[in-house]
């Protein structure tokens, strides 16, 4: 469960980073 939680957090951070990059390109 701990590993899964960490993985989810990592993906969440990646999604936010991608969203920010996308907005910056716009």
PDB file of N, CA and C in Angstrom:
ATOM      1  N   UNK A   1       0.842  -1.201   0.000  1.00  0.00           N
ATOM      2  CA  UNK A   1       0.000   0.000   0.000  1.00  0.00           C
ATOM      3  C   UNK A   1       0.882   1.257   0.000  1.00  0.00           C
ATOM      4  N   UNK A   2       1.951   1.213   0.786  1.00  0.00           N
ATOM      5  CA  UNK A   2       2.827   2.389   0.858  1.00  0.00           C
ATOM      6  C   UNK A   2       3.451   2.674  -0.507  1.00  0.00           C
ATOM      7  N   UNK A   3       3.930   1.625  -1.142  1.00  0.00           N
ATOM      8  CA  UNK A   3       4.572   1.801  -2.458  1.00  0.00           C
ATOM      9  C   UNK A   3       3.561   2.348  -3.465  1.00  0.00           C
ATOM     10  N   UNK A   4       2.351   1.823  -3.412  1.00  0.00           N
ATOM     11  CA  UNK A   4       1.323   2.282  -4.340  1.00  0.00           C
ATOM     12  C   UNK A   4       1.013   3.756  -4.095  1.00  0.00           C
ATOM     13  N   UNK A   5       0.958   4.137  -2.838  1.00  0.00           N
ATOM     14  CA  UNK A   5       0.664   5.528  -2.492  1.00  0.00           C
ATOM     15  C   UNK A   5       1.762   6.442  -3.021  1.00  0.00           C
ATOM     16  N   UNK A   6       3.004   6.010  -2.849  1.00  0.00           N
ATOM     17  CA  UNK A   6       4.131   6.815  -3.337  1.00  0.00           C
ATOM     18  C   UNK A   6       4.065   6.942  -4.850  1.00  0.00           C
ATOM     19  N   UNK A   7       3.732   5.846  -5.515  1.00  0.00           N
ATOM     20  CA  UNK A   7       3.654   5.875  -6.974  1.00  0.00           C
ATOM     21  C   UNK A   7       2.566   6.844  -7.413  1.00  0.00           C
ATOM     22  N   UNK A   8       1.424   6.819  -6.733  1.00  0.00           N
ATOM     23  CA  UNK A   8       0.328   7.714  -7.078  1.00  0.00           C
ATOM     24  C   UNK A   8       0.756   9.162  -6.896  1.00  0.00           C
ATOM     25  N   UNK A   9       1.472   9.432  -5.815  1.00  0.00           N
ATOM     26  CA  UNK A   9       1.938  10.796  -5.565  1.00  0.00           C
ATOM     27  C   UNK A   9       2.881  11.233  -6.674  1.00  0.00           C
ATOM     28  N   UNK A  10       3.739  10.332  -7.089  1.00  0.00           N
ATOM     29  CA  UNK A  10       4.695  10.642  -8.159  1.00  0.00           C
ATOM     30  C   UNK A  10       3.950  10.962  -9.449  1.00  0.00           C
ATOM     31  N   UNK A  11       2.957  10.164  -9.766  1.00  0.00           N
ATOM     32  CA  UNK A  11       2.176  10.395 -10.982  1.00  0.00           C
ATOM     33  C   UNK A  11       1.431  11.726 -10.859  1.00  0.00           C
ATOM     34  N   UNK A  12       0.895  11.991  -9.688  1.00  0.00           N
ATOM     35  CA  UNK A  12       0.175  13.240  -9.472  1.00  0.00           C
ATOM     36  C   UNK A  12       1.087  14.425  -9.756  1.00  0.00           C
ATOM     37  N   UNK A  13       2.318  14.363  -9.237  1.00  0.00           N
ATOM     38  CA  UNK A  13       3.274  15.451  -9.456  1.00  0.00           C
ATOM     39  C   UNK A  13       3.576  15.591 -10.944  1.00  0.00           C
ATOM     40  N   UNK A  14       3.721  14.467 -11.624  1.00  0.00           N
ATOM     41  CA  UNK A  14       4.011  14.502 -13.060  1.00  0.00           C
ATOM     42  C   UNK A  14       2.857  15.151 -13.812  1.00  0.00           C
ATOM     43  N   UNK A  15       1.637  14.794 -13.475  1.00  0.00           N
ATOM     44  CA  UNK A  15       0.474  15.366 -14.144  1.00  0.00           C
ATOM     45  C   UNK A  15       0.441  16.877 -13.953  1.00  0.00           C
ATOM     46  N   UNK A  16       0.675  17.331 -12.723  1.00  0.00           N
ATOM     47  CA  UNK A  16       0.665  18.768 -12.452  1.00  0.00           C
ATOM     48  C   UNK A  16       1.758  19.464 -13.255  1.00  0.00           C
ATOM     49  N   UNK A  17       2.923  18.829 -13.315  1.00  0.00           N
ATOM     50  CA  UNK A  17       4.047  19.402 -14.058  1.00  0.00           C
ATOM     51  C   UNK A  17       3.685  19.502 -15.540  1.00  0.00           C
ATOM     52  N   UNK A  18       3.062  18.467 -16.060  1.00  0.00           N
ATOM     53  CA  UNK A  18       2.676  18.467 -17.470  1.00  0.00           C
ATOM     54  C   UNK A  18       1.622  19.535 -17.717  1.00  0.00           C
ATOM     55  N   UNK A  19       0.667  19.659 -16.820  1.00  0.00           N
ATOM     56  CA  UNK A  19      -0.374  20.674 -16.970  1.00  0.00           C
ATOM     57  C   UNK A  19       0.241  22.063 -16.992  1.00  0.00           C
ATOM     58  N   UNK A  20       1.186  22.309 -16.106  1.00  0.00           N
ATOM     59  CA  UNK A  20       1.825  23.617 -16.026  1.00  0.00           C
ATOM     60  C   UNK A  20       2.577  23.901 -17.319  1.00  0.00           C
ATOM     61  N   UNK A  21       3.292  22.910 -17.815  1.00  0.00           N
ATOM     62  CA  UNK A  21       4.031  23.091 -19.068  1.00  0.00           C
ATOM     63  C   UNK A  21       3.061  23.402 -20.196  1.00  0.00           C
ATOM     64  N   UNK A  22       1.970  22.691 -20.246  1.00  0.00           N
ATOM     65  CA  UNK A  22       0.971  22.886 -21.297  1.00  0.00           C
ATOM     66  C   UNK A  22       0.414  24.310 -21.239  1.00  0.00           C
ATOM     67  N   UNK A  23       0.110  24.767 -20.028  1.00  0.00           N
ATOM     68  CA  UNK A  23      -0.423  26.120 -19.867  1.00  0.00           C
ATOM     69  C   UNK A  23       0.615  27.155 -20.272  1.00  0.00           C
ATOM     70  N   UNK A  24       1.873  26.891 -19.935  1.00  0.00           N
ATOM     71  CA  UNK A  24       2.928  27.836 -20.274  1.00  0.00           C
ATOM     72  C   UNK A  24       3.097  27.932 -21.787  1.00  0.00           C
ATOM     73  N   UNK A  25       2.917  26.824 -22.489  1.00  0.00           N
ATOM     74  CA  UNK A  25       3.049  26.845 -23.944  1.00  0.00           C
ATOM     75  C   UNK A  25       1.898  27.624 -24.556  1.00  0.00           C
ATOM     76  N   UNK A  26       0.764  27.625 -23.911  1.00  0.00           N
ATOM     77  CA  UNK A  26      -0.408  28.341 -24.408  1.00  0.00           C
ATOM     78  C   UNK A  26      -0.216  29.821 -24.135  1.00  0.00           C
TER      79      UNK A  26
END
